[in-house]
């Protein structure tokens, strides 16, 4: 669950585009990384890629101010996704604090950009899988661009790898992830960051390993932030994103296992400097916060050998029932992802509760990545998509209470390590009380918890505002220093 951006005028756009239509690229004006919103500079120097990450709270505030100042009147046919009208896009931007013109331009660019540098057949599951979870199946060199115009290529070495994991039903699955190693790193990695991404969509094309090579991965801001601090980074795709099988959106077990098995597998990747002694931090925001928390709850049973020394979980949807119930019509796409996932996991046919239009919308959004899905369904009343005019909350009540409850977080034991919970008081997707309650739960269990609330406007604003504090927490915990304990005030 996530999105961002602001735009500047580029002075160095390519004059030829043999690999994608110029109309979309030119419409971007500057490289727009959407999802969590990141303004990119126009320089082509990779060494300056880290400079785009907000390093202080004042920089984060300026970033959000710039984002809020974007003008939707600049949108035209060339800068809007093909299946969305210009009027629809303008209305979504004008009526929402979450979506901006750069987000719309990003979604348009995503339609026309080529696949990542990883060969398409790389994502095909081998005929047989080993018994060991976390076993590496194959790997391929990949690329990490920070913008869809491909002006800024990060100088980190990028390797995408496939590994074996197991889904909630006990079925062997292949999943993918990407290892990024900072330029100049050599020898044993003392520490590394494992990033669980926010909502990408549920289509294979939305997998982070694919999008990083296209310059359209919004988690690029978090990846660049960790690389700037010289930490190797592992970015997880999750089961069913990019690879064979269904991606069950915010499934606690499958997300957690994807994260833990990626952390195991990266130790076997050729060229990896991460081994069993490397200190690991698990990090994620929104759906990524859900996956990070799930991994913490599963680690003792699933991967006790991993040297996890800290974790950062932001805007965690601990209670999916409450999250779906509280979503406004701006975020109908998130509810559709959730309901479709619940239906698949329980064997319920969506035609049992969705009307013809509802089934059509589910089919469309299942093939769209986050921004386009949000735009195409913005302000859609869920009651117009159901057979009897029920709300999605009523649909969940009638069909999916059990599966939603199985995804609840905060009830299981987690490792005794420093924990950071960050959440904006102004979050408009996941209620602030869910983050505060998670922090309080961990405090009551005797953990040292740093609870960093902020006033970043909207769900995205909370992410950007938290970044400087996340890196401070990371540096301190990797150095063996205890973070400030917030339990006294929760």
Short mmCIF file of C-alpha atoms in Angstrom, two decimals:
data_model
loop_
_atom_site.label_atom_id
_atom_site.label_comp_id
_atom_site.label_asym_id
_atom_site.label_seq_id
_atom_site.Cartn_x
_atom_site.Cartn_y
_atom_site.Cartn_z
CA UNK A 1 0.00 0.00 0.00
CA UNK A 2 2.03 2.97 -1.20
CA UNK A 3 2.80 5.74 -3.93
CA UNK A 4 4.85 9.40 -4.48
CA UNK A 5 6.48 12.26 -6.58
CA UNK A 6 7.43 15.72 -7.66
CA UNK A 7 8.85 16.78 -11.00
CA UNK A 8 11.53 19.11 -12.30
CA UNK A 9 12.29 20.08 -15.87
CA UNK A 10 14.90 17.87 -17.45
CA UNK A 11 17.57 19.35 -19.66
CA UNK A 12 19.07 16.07 -20.72
CA UNK A 13 16.31 13.87 -22.10
CA UNK A 14 17.44 11.49 -24.82
CA UNK A 15 16.72 12.62 -28.37
CA UNK A 16 16.14 9.10 -29.61
CA UNK A 17 14.24 6.26 -28.02
CA UNK A 18 14.65 3.09 -30.01
CA UNK A 19 13.22 0.98 -27.22
CA UNK A 20 10.03 2.82 -26.23
CA UNK A 21 7.57 5.42 -27.59
CA UNK A 22 8.86 8.98 -27.21
CA UNK A 23 5.50 10.43 -26.27
CA UNK A 24 5.54 8.83 -22.83
CA UNK A 25 9.19 9.51 -22.15
CA UNK A 26 8.92 13.16 -23.14
CA UNK A 27 5.77 13.53 -21.08
CA UNK A 28 7.71 12.61 -17.99
CA UNK A 29 9.64 15.87 -18.27
CA UNK A 30 11.90 14.63 -15.50
CA UNK A 31 12.36 11.14 -14.24
CA UNK A 32 9.35 10.40 -12.07
CA UNK A 33 9.73 7.56 -9.59
CA UNK A 34 6.26 6.96 -8.41
CA UNK A 35 4.87 4.98 -5.60
CA UNK A 36 6.53 6.80 -2.79
CA UNK A 37 7.37 9.96 -4.70
CA UNK A 38 10.88 10.96 -5.43
CA UNK A 39 12.15 13.98 -7.35
CA UNK A 40 15.13 13.12 -9.45
CA UNK A 41 17.92 15.46 -10.47
CA UNK A 42 18.78 15.79 -14.15
CA UNK A 43 22.43 14.84 -13.85
CA UNK A 44 23.50 11.55 -15.36
CA UNK A 45 26.29 11.00 -12.85
CA UNK A 46 25.62 7.74 -10.98
CA UNK A 47 27.76 8.92 -8.07
CA UNK A 48 25.12 11.52 -7.31
CA UNK A 49 22.26 9.03 -7.19
CA UNK A 50 22.35 8.92 -3.39
CA UNK A 51 21.85 12.70 -3.20
CA UNK A 52 18.17 12.35 -4.12
CA UNK A 53 17.30 10.69 -0.81
CA UNK A 54 16.04 13.04 1.95
CA UNK A 55 18.73 12.98 4.62
CA UNK A 56 17.06 15.23 7.20
CA UNK A 57 13.54 15.95 8.38
CA UNK A 58 13.68 19.42 6.80
CA UNK A 59 14.60 17.88 3.43
CA UNK A 60 11.69 15.45 3.79
CA UNK A 61 9.34 18.35 4.59
CA UNK A 62 10.54 20.29 1.54
CA UNK A 63 10.04 17.20 -0.59
CA UNK A 64 6.44 16.90 0.58
CA UNK A 65 5.81 20.61 0.05
CA UNK A 66 7.07 20.32 -3.52
CA UNK A 67 4.85 17.31 -4.08
CA UNK A 68 1.77 19.16 -2.84
CA UNK A 69 2.46 22.04 -5.24
CA UNK A 70 2.12 19.95 -8.42
CA UNK A 71 -0.41 21.23 -10.97
CA UNK A 72 -2.82 18.67 -12.49
CA UNK A 73 -3.67 21.07 -15.36
CA UNK A 74 -0.39 20.05 -17.00
CA UNK A 75 -1.72 16.53 -17.68
CA UNK A 76 -2.54 15.70 -21.29
CA UNK A 77 -3.20 12.62 -23.40
CA UNK A 78 0.51 11.80 -23.68
CA UNK A 79 1.08 11.82 -19.92
CA UNK A 80 -1.90 9.68 -18.85
CA UNK A 81 -2.22 5.85 -19.09
CA UNK A 82 -4.11 4.71 -22.16
CA UNK A 83 -7.06 3.18 -20.30
CA UNK A 84 -7.65 6.32 -18.22
CA UNK A 85 -9.12 9.56 -19.52
CA UNK A 86 -7.33 12.87 -18.96
CA UNK A 87 -10.40 14.13 -17.10
CA UNK A 88 -10.41 11.08 -14.85
CA UNK A 89 -6.73 11.54 -14.07
CA UNK A 90 -7.11 15.26 -13.33
CA UNK A 91 -10.06 14.60 -11.04
CA UNK A 92 -8.11 11.97 -9.13
CA UNK A 93 -5.19 14.35 -8.60
CA UNK A 94 -7.37 17.35 -7.72
CA UNK A 95 -9.52 15.41 -5.27
CA UNK A 96 -6.81 13.36 -3.59
CA UNK A 97 -3.90 14.36 -1.39
CA UNK A 98 -2.27 11.02 -2.23
CA UNK A 99 -2.02 11.05 -6.04
CA UNK A 100 0.00 13.64 -7.95
CA UNK A 101 0.70 14.52 -11.58
CA UNK A 102 4.06 12.75 -11.37
CA UNK A 103 2.30 9.58 -10.24
CA UNK A 104 0.07 9.76 -13.32
CA UNK A 105 3.06 10.34 -15.60
CA UNK A 106 4.86 7.43 -13.99
CA UNK A 107 1.94 5.09 -14.67
CA UNK A 108 1.89 6.24 -18.29
CA UNK A 109 5.61 5.65 -18.71
CA UNK A 110 5.28 2.20 -17.19
CA UNK A 111 3.01 1.11 -20.05
CA UNK A 112 5.62 1.74 -22.73
CA UNK A 113 8.92 0.93 -21.13
CA UNK A 114 10.67 -2.32 -22.07
CA UNK A 115 11.18 -5.23 -19.74
CA UNK A 116 14.10 -5.15 -17.33
CA UNK A 117 17.51 -6.47 -18.30
CA UNK A 118 16.70 -9.85 -16.76
CA UNK A 119 15.71 -12.35 -19.48
CA UNK A 120 11.99 -13.21 -19.44
CA UNK A 121 12.65 -16.94 -19.24
CA UNK A 122 14.64 -16.38 -16.03
CA UNK A 123 11.32 -16.21 -14.15
CA UNK A 124 10.21 -19.66 -15.32
CA UNK A 125 10.12 -22.19 -12.48
CA UNK A 126 12.47 -25.18 -12.95
CA UNK A 127 10.86 -28.57 -13.50
CA UNK A 128 11.91 -29.74 -10.04
CA UNK A 129 12.67 -27.86 -6.83
CA UNK A 130 15.03 -28.88 -4.02
CA UNK A 131 13.71 -29.72 -0.57
CA UNK A 132 15.74 -27.02 1.18
CA UNK A 133 14.03 -23.67 1.65
CA UNK A 134 16.33 -20.82 0.69
CA UNK A 135 18.24 -22.86 -1.89
CA UNK A 136 19.34 -20.76 -4.88
CA UNK A 137 17.95 -22.02 -8.18
CA UNK A 138 19.59 -19.54 -10.56
CA UNK A 139 20.83 -15.99 -10.80
CA UNK A 140 21.32 -13.29 -13.45
CA UNK A 141 23.02 -9.92 -13.66
CA UNK A 142 20.48 -7.11 -13.51
CA UNK A 143 20.31 -3.31 -13.42
CA UNK A 144 19.00 -0.68 -11.05
CA UNK A 145 17.84 2.57 -12.59
CA UNK A 146 16.40 5.33 -10.44
CA UNK A 147 14.23 6.78 -13.19
CA UNK A 148 12.18 5.52 -16.15
CA UNK A 149 14.08 7.72 -18.61
CA UNK A 150 17.17 5.76 -17.52
CA UNK A 151 19.26 8.87 -16.97
CA UNK A 152 20.38 7.76 -13.51
CA UNK A 153 21.81 4.29 -13.17
CA UNK A 154 22.87 3.45 -9.67
CA UNK A 155 26.44 2.18 -9.51
CA UNK A 156 25.58 -0.68 -7.17
CA UNK A 157 26.20 -4.16 -8.54
CA UNK A 158 22.78 -5.76 -9.08
CA UNK A 159 22.04 -9.50 -9.20
CA UNK A 160 18.57 -11.03 -9.38
CA UNK A 161 18.24 -14.55 -8.02
CA UNK A 162 15.58 -17.24 -7.78
CA UNK A 163 15.23 -19.39 -4.68
CA UNK A 164 13.03 -22.12 -3.29
CA UNK A 165 10.42 -21.39 -0.64
CA UNK A 166 7.14 -22.94 0.56
CA UNK A 167 3.65 -21.45 0.52
CA UNK A 168 1.04 -21.59 3.27
CA UNK A 169 -0.39 -24.85 1.90
CA UNK A 170 3.03 -26.55 2.05
CA UNK A 171 3.60 -26.43 -1.72
CA UNK A 172 7.14 -25.82 -2.95
CA UNK A 173 7.39 -22.48 -4.77
CA UNK A 174 10.04 -20.50 -6.60
CA UNK A 175 10.41 -16.83 -5.70
CA UNK A 176 12.81 -14.09 -6.73
CA UNK A 177 14.74 -11.27 -5.09
CA UNK A 178 17.55 -8.86 -5.96
CA UNK A 179 20.90 -8.31 -4.27
CA UNK A 180 22.46 -4.86 -4.62
CA UNK A 181 26.03 -4.38 -3.45
CA UNK A 182 27.41 -0.85 -2.98
CA UNK A 183 30.18 0.20 -5.32
CA UNK A 184 33.61 -0.38 -3.80
CA UNK A 185 32.48 -2.99 -1.29
CA UNK A 186 34.79 -5.97 -0.98
CA UNK A 187 35.18 -8.86 1.39
CA UNK A 188 32.78 -9.97 4.08
CA UNK A 189 29.66 -7.81 4.54
CA UNK A 190 29.40 -6.79 8.18
CA UNK A 191 25.74 -5.85 7.77
CA UNK A 192 22.92 -5.83 5.18
CA UNK A 193 19.37 -4.54 4.82
CA UNK A 194 16.52 -6.79 3.66
CA UNK A 195 13.72 -4.67 2.17
CA UNK A 196 10.15 -5.92 1.94
CA UNK A 197 8.46 -3.68 -0.64
CA UNK A 198 5.17 -1.87 -0.31
CA UNK A 199 2.21 -2.71 -2.52
CA UNK A 200 3.32 -3.32 -6.11
CA UNK A 201 0.17 -4.84 -7.56
CA UNK A 202 -0.48 -8.53 -8.12
CA UNK A 203 0.66 -8.90 -11.75
CA UNK A 204 4.01 -10.48 -12.59
CA UNK A 205 5.18 -7.34 -14.40
CA UNK A 206 4.98 -5.43 -11.09
CA UNK A 207 7.71 -7.45 -9.34
CA UNK A 208 10.42 -5.14 -7.92
CA UNK A 209 13.18 -7.14 -9.64
CA UNK A 210 11.55 -6.30 -12.97
CA UNK A 211 10.79 -2.70 -12.14
CA UNK A 212 14.24 -1.79 -10.82
CA UNK A 213 15.68 -2.53 -14.25
CA UNK A 214 12.98 -0.36 -15.83
CA UNK A 215 13.53 2.57 -13.49
CA UNK A 216 9.95 2.39 -12.24
CA UNK A 217 10.36 0.83 -8.79
CA UNK A 218 9.11 3.31 -6.20
CA UNK A 219 11.03 1.51 -3.44
CA UNK A 220 14.11 2.88 -5.18
CA UNK A 221 14.10 5.65 -2.60
CA UNK A 222 14.55 3.20 0.29
CA UNK A 223 17.06 1.10 -1.65
CA UNK A 224 19.14 4.18 -2.53
CA UNK A 225 18.97 5.34 1.08
CA UNK A 226 20.41 2.06 2.38
CA UNK A 227 23.05 1.87 -0.36
CA UNK A 228 24.13 5.44 0.42
CA UNK A 229 24.94 4.20 3.93
CA UNK A 230 27.09 1.47 2.31
CA UNK A 231 24.81 -1.41 3.28
CA UNK A 232 24.27 -4.28 0.81
CA UNK A 233 20.53 -4.53 0.11
CA UNK A 234 18.23 -7.45 -0.62
CA UNK A 235 14.87 -6.51 -2.22
CA UNK A 236 12.24 -9.25 -1.99
CA UNK A 237 9.65 -9.88 -4.74
CA UNK A 238 7.25 -12.11 -2.70
CA UNK A 239 5.76 -15.39 -3.92
CA UNK A 240 3.82 -15.07 -7.14
CA UNK A 241 5.20 -11.65 -8.12
CA UNK A 242 7.20 -12.26 -11.27
CA UNK A 243 7.15 -16.01 -10.78
CA UNK A 244 4.65 -18.78 -11.33
CA UNK A 245 1.54 -18.93 -9.16
CA UNK A 246 -0.75 -16.41 -7.51
CA UNK A 247 0.52 -13.59 -5.34
CA UNK A 248 -1.68 -13.65 -2.25
CA UNK A 249 -1.76 -10.02 -1.22
CA UNK A 250 -0.79 -9.46 2.46
CA UNK A 251 -0.72 -13.16 3.25
CA UNK A 252 1.19 -13.32 6.54
CA UNK A 253 2.82 -16.72 6.11
CA UNK A 254 3.79 -16.38 2.45
CA UNK A 255 5.19 -12.89 2.83
CA UNK A 256 7.18 -13.82 5.93
CA UNK A 257 8.62 -16.95 4.36
CA UNK A 258 9.51 -15.05 1.18
CA UNK A 259 11.54 -12.58 3.24
CA UNK A 260 13.30 -15.16 5.43
CA UNK A 261 14.14 -17.52 2.58
CA UNK A 262 15.50 -14.64 0.48
CA UNK A 263 17.79 -13.76 3.41
CA UNK A 264 18.95 -17.38 3.50
CA UNK A 265 19.40 -17.67 -0.25
CA UNK A 266 21.42 -14.48 -0.72
CA UNK A 267 24.26 -16.13 1.21
CA UNK A 268 24.61 -18.63 -1.65
CA UNK A 269 24.53 -16.13 -4.53
CA UNK A 270 27.77 -16.01 -6.49
CA UNK A 271 29.52 -12.73 -5.69
CA UNK A 272 27.52 -12.14 -2.51
CA UNK A 273 29.47 -10.82 0.46
CA UNK A 274 26.67 -11.72 2.86
CA UNK A 275 27.14 -14.82 4.98
CA UNK A 276 25.75 -16.37 8.16
CA UNK A 277 27.64 -13.86 10.32
CA UNK A 278 26.34 -10.76 8.53
CA UNK A 279 24.09 -8.61 10.68
CA UNK A 280 20.68 -8.27 9.03
CA UNK A 281 18.05 -5.60 9.38
CA UNK A 282 14.52 -6.38 8.13
CA UNK A 283 12.82 -3.25 6.81
CA UNK A 284 9.48 -2.44 5.20
CA UNK A 285 6.62 0.05 4.98
CA UNK A 286 2.91 -0.57 4.41
CA UNK A 287 2.59 -4.03 2.82
CA UNK A 288 6.34 -4.17 3.37
CA UNK A 289 5.79 -3.42 7.06
CA UNK A 290 3.28 -6.26 7.15
CA UNK A 291 5.81 -8.63 5.54
CA UNK A 292 8.63 -7.50 7.84
CA UNK A 293 6.49 -8.02 10.94
CA UNK A 294 5.33 -11.40 9.64
CA UNK A 295 8.95 -12.44 9.07
CA UNK A 296 9.82 -11.45 12.65
CA UNK A 297 6.93 -13.55 13.96
CA UNK A 298 7.96 -16.56 11.87
CA UNK A 299 11.74 -16.39 12.28
CA UNK A 300 12.13 -18.55 15.40
CA UNK A 301 10.26 -21.41 13.76
CA UNK A 302 11.22 -20.93 10.09
CA UNK A 303 14.76 -19.51 10.01
CA UNK A 304 16.28 -19.34 13.51
CA UNK A 305 19.83 -19.36 12.13
CA UNK A 306 19.54 -15.90 10.52
CA UNK A 307 21.50 -13.16 12.29
CA UNK A 308 18.69 -10.60 12.43
CA UNK A 309 19.80 -7.75 14.73
CA UNK A 310 17.12 -5.09 14.17
CA UNK A 311 13.90 -4.39 12.30
CA UNK A 312 12.01 -1.35 11.03
CA UNK A 313 8.29 -1.67 10.30
CA UNK A 314 6.30 1.32 9.07
CA UNK A 315 2.53 1.85 8.71
CA UNK A 316 1.84 -1.82 9.38
CA UNK A 317 -1.70 -3.04 8.58
CA UNK A 318 -1.85 -5.32 11.60
CA UNK A 319 -5.60 -5.81 11.28
CA UNK A 320 -6.71 -6.35 7.67
CA UNK A 321 -10.39 -6.32 8.59
CA UNK A 322 -10.04 -2.85 10.06
CA UNK A 323 -7.82 -1.70 7.19
CA UNK A 324 -10.33 -2.76 4.51
CA UNK A 325 -13.20 -1.28 6.52
CA UNK A 326 -11.47 2.10 6.86
CA UNK A 327 -10.32 2.50 3.25
CA UNK A 328 -11.80 5.48 1.43
CA UNK A 329 -12.93 5.23 -2.21
CA UNK A 330 -9.56 6.67 -3.30
CA UNK A 331 -8.05 3.30 -2.42
CA UNK A 332 -10.60 0.93 -3.92
CA UNK A 333 -7.73 -0.85 -5.71
CA UNK A 334 -6.20 -1.94 -2.40
CA UNK A 335 -9.53 -3.38 -1.30
CA UNK A 336 -9.88 -5.21 -4.61
CA UNK A 337 -6.41 -6.73 -4.25
CA UNK A 338 -7.33 -7.89 -0.76
CA UNK A 339 -10.75 -9.30 -1.56
CA UNK A 340 -9.47 -11.08 -4.70
CA UNK A 341 -6.64 -12.58 -2.64
CA UNK A 342 -9.00 -13.71 0.10
CA UNK A 343 -11.24 -15.36 -2.50
CA UNK A 344 -8.35 -17.26 -4.06
CA UNK A 345 -7.13 -18.49 -0.67
CA UNK A 346 -10.55 -19.75 0.39
CA UNK A 347 -11.72 -21.16 -2.95
CA UNK A 348 -14.62 -18.70 -3.15
CA UNK A 349 -15.58 -17.60 -6.66
CA UNK A 350 -15.67 -13.80 -6.90
CA UNK A 351 -18.80 -14.12 -9.05
CA UNK A 352 -20.58 -15.19 -5.87
CA UNK A 353 -20.50 -11.62 -4.59
CA UNK A 354 -19.32 -9.34 -7.42
CA UNK A 355 -21.55 -8.23 -10.27
CA UNK A 356 -20.41 -8.22 -13.90
CA UNK A 357 -18.82 -4.79 -13.57
CA UNK A 358 -17.08 -5.82 -10.36
CA UNK A 359 -15.57 -8.91 -11.99
CA UNK A 360 -14.39 -6.78 -14.91
CA UNK A 361 -12.71 -4.28 -12.57
CA UNK A 362 -10.99 -7.09 -10.63
CA UNK A 363 -9.68 -8.53 -13.90
CA UNK A 364 -8.36 -5.12 -14.99
CA UNK A 365 -6.68 -4.24 -11.70
CA UNK A 366 -5.08 -7.69 -11.48
CA UNK A 367 -3.06 -6.70 -14.55
CA UNK A 368 -2.17 -3.20 -13.33
CA UNK A 369 0.60 -2.08 -11.00
CA UNK A 370 -0.27 0.07 -8.00
CA UNK A 371 -0.47 3.59 -9.44
CA UNK A 372 -2.48 2.71 -12.51
CA UNK A 373 -4.81 0.55 -10.42
CA UNK A 374 -5.38 3.42 -7.99
CA UNK A 375 -6.07 5.84 -10.84
CA UNK A 376 -8.44 3.52 -12.67
CA UNK A 377 -10.55 2.84 -9.57
CA UNK A 378 -10.23 6.15 -7.71
CA UNK A 379 -13.56 7.18 -6.17
CA UNK A 380 -15.27 3.99 -7.30
CA UNK A 381 -17.98 3.10 -4.79
CA UNK A 382 -17.46 -0.55 -3.88
CA UNK A 383 -21.22 -0.99 -3.55
CA UNK A 384 -21.56 -0.49 -7.33
CA UNK A 385 -19.35 -3.53 -7.89
CA UNK A 386 -21.19 -6.03 -5.69
CA UNK A 387 -24.25 -8.10 -6.56
CA UNK A 388 -26.50 -6.85 -3.80
CA UNK A 389 -24.97 -3.44 -3.18
CA UNK A 390 -22.91 -4.62 -0.19
CA UNK A 391 -19.80 -2.83 0.97
CA UNK A 392 -16.47 -4.67 0.92
CA UNK A 393 -16.65 -4.81 4.70
CA UNK A 394 -19.94 -6.71 4.43
CA UNK A 395 -18.38 -9.02 1.83
CA UNK A 396 -15.51 -9.78 4.21
CA UNK A 397 -17.97 -10.33 7.08
CA UNK A 398 -19.91 -12.85 5.06
CA UNK A 399 -17.06 -14.72 3.41
CA UNK A 400 -13.58 -13.98 4.69
CA UNK A 401 -13.54 -13.28 8.43
CA UNK A 402 -11.41 -16.36 9.12
CA UNK A 403 -8.77 -15.67 6.46
CA UNK A 404 -8.55 -12.00 7.46
CA UNK A 405 -8.07 -13.00 11.09
CA UNK A 406 -5.25 -15.40 10.10
CA UNK A 407 -3.30 -12.43 8.75
CA UNK A 408 -3.53 -10.47 12.01
CA UNK A 409 -0.16 -9.39 13.38
CA UNK A 410 1.04 -8.58 16.88
CA UNK A 411 -0.02 -11.80 18.58
CA UNK A 412 3.10 -13.91 18.06
CA UNK A 413 6.55 -13.81 19.66
CA UNK A 414 9.27 -11.81 17.89
CA UNK A 415 13.07 -11.83 18.38
CA UNK A 416 14.56 -9.86 21.26
CA UNK A 417 16.16 -7.19 19.06
CA UNK A 418 15.79 -3.39 18.72
CA UNK A 419 12.52 -2.60 16.94
CA UNK A 420 11.45 0.58 15.16
CA UNK A 421 7.80 1.30 14.42
CA UNK A 422 7.09 4.41 12.37
CA UNK A 423 3.68 5.80 11.46
CA UNK A 424 2.21 9.15 10.47
CA UNK A 425 -0.61 10.53 12.57
CA UNK A 426 -2.06 11.77 9.25
CA UNK A 427 -1.96 8.40 7.46
CA UNK A 428 -5.05 8.10 5.26
CA UNK A 429 -4.66 4.42 4.34
CA UNK A 430 -3.66 2.58 7.53
CA UNK A 431 -4.92 4.11 10.73
CA UNK A 432 -2.33 5.51 13.13
CA UNK A 433 -3.76 3.52 16.01
CA UNK A 434 -2.65 0.26 14.34
CA UNK A 435 0.98 1.35 14.42
CA UNK A 436 0.77 2.61 17.97
CA UNK A 437 -0.90 -0.60 19.15
CA UNK A 438 1.80 -2.73 17.50
CA UNK A 439 4.50 -0.74 19.28
CA UNK A 440 2.60 -1.02 22.57
CA UNK A 441 2.19 -4.79 22.11
CA UNK A 442 5.91 -5.25 21.62
CA UNK A 443 6.61 -3.03 24.64
CA UNK A 444 4.29 -5.11 26.82
CA UNK A 445 6.24 -8.20 25.71
CA UNK A 446 9.41 -6.64 27.11
CA UNK A 447 11.08 -5.41 23.90
CA UNK A 448 12.96 -2.16 23.37
CA UNK A 449 10.85 -0.26 20.86
CA UNK A 450 11.51 3.07 19.21
CA UNK A 451 8.13 4.48 18.17
CA UNK A 452 8.59 7.30 15.66
CA UNK A 453 5.33 9.06 14.94
CA UNK A 454 5.38 11.96 12.48
CA UNK A 455 3.06 14.42 10.76
CA UNK A 456 3.84 13.50 7.17
CA UNK A 457 0.63 14.18 5.22
CA UNK A 458 -1.01 11.02 3.85
CA UNK A 459 0.30 7.47 3.70
CA UNK A 460 3.16 8.44 1.38
CA UNK A 461 4.09 11.48 3.40
CA UNK A 462 4.58 9.30 6.45
CA UNK A 463 7.04 7.14 4.50
CA UNK A 464 9.14 10.05 3.27
CA UNK A 465 9.13 11.76 6.67
CA UNK A 466 10.35 8.57 8.36
CA UNK A 467 13.32 7.88 6.07
CA UNK A 468 15.96 9.96 7.91
CA UNK A 469 14.97 8.39 11.23
CA UNK A 470 15.06 4.88 9.76
CA UNK A 471 18.65 5.35 8.62
CA UNK A 472 19.69 6.76 12.02
CA UNK A 473 18.10 3.75 13.73
CA UNK A 474 19.83 1.41 11.27
CA UNK A 475 23.28 2.92 11.85
CA UNK A 476 22.92 2.81 15.63
CA UNK A 477 21.70 -0.77 15.81
CA UNK A 478 24.33 -2.09 13.40
CA UNK A 479 26.91 -0.40 15.64
CA UNK A 480 25.48 -2.25 18.65
CA UNK A 481 23.95 0.85 20.22
CA UNK A 482 20.48 0.72 21.71
CA UNK A 483 17.90 3.06 20.17
CA UNK A 484 15.82 5.43 22.28
CA UNK A 485 13.14 3.41 24.04
CA UNK A 486 9.63 4.80 23.56
CA UNK A 487 7.83 2.28 25.76
CA UNK A 488 7.56 4.73 28.64
CA UNK A 489 5.19 6.91 26.63
CA UNK A 490 3.02 4.25 24.97
#
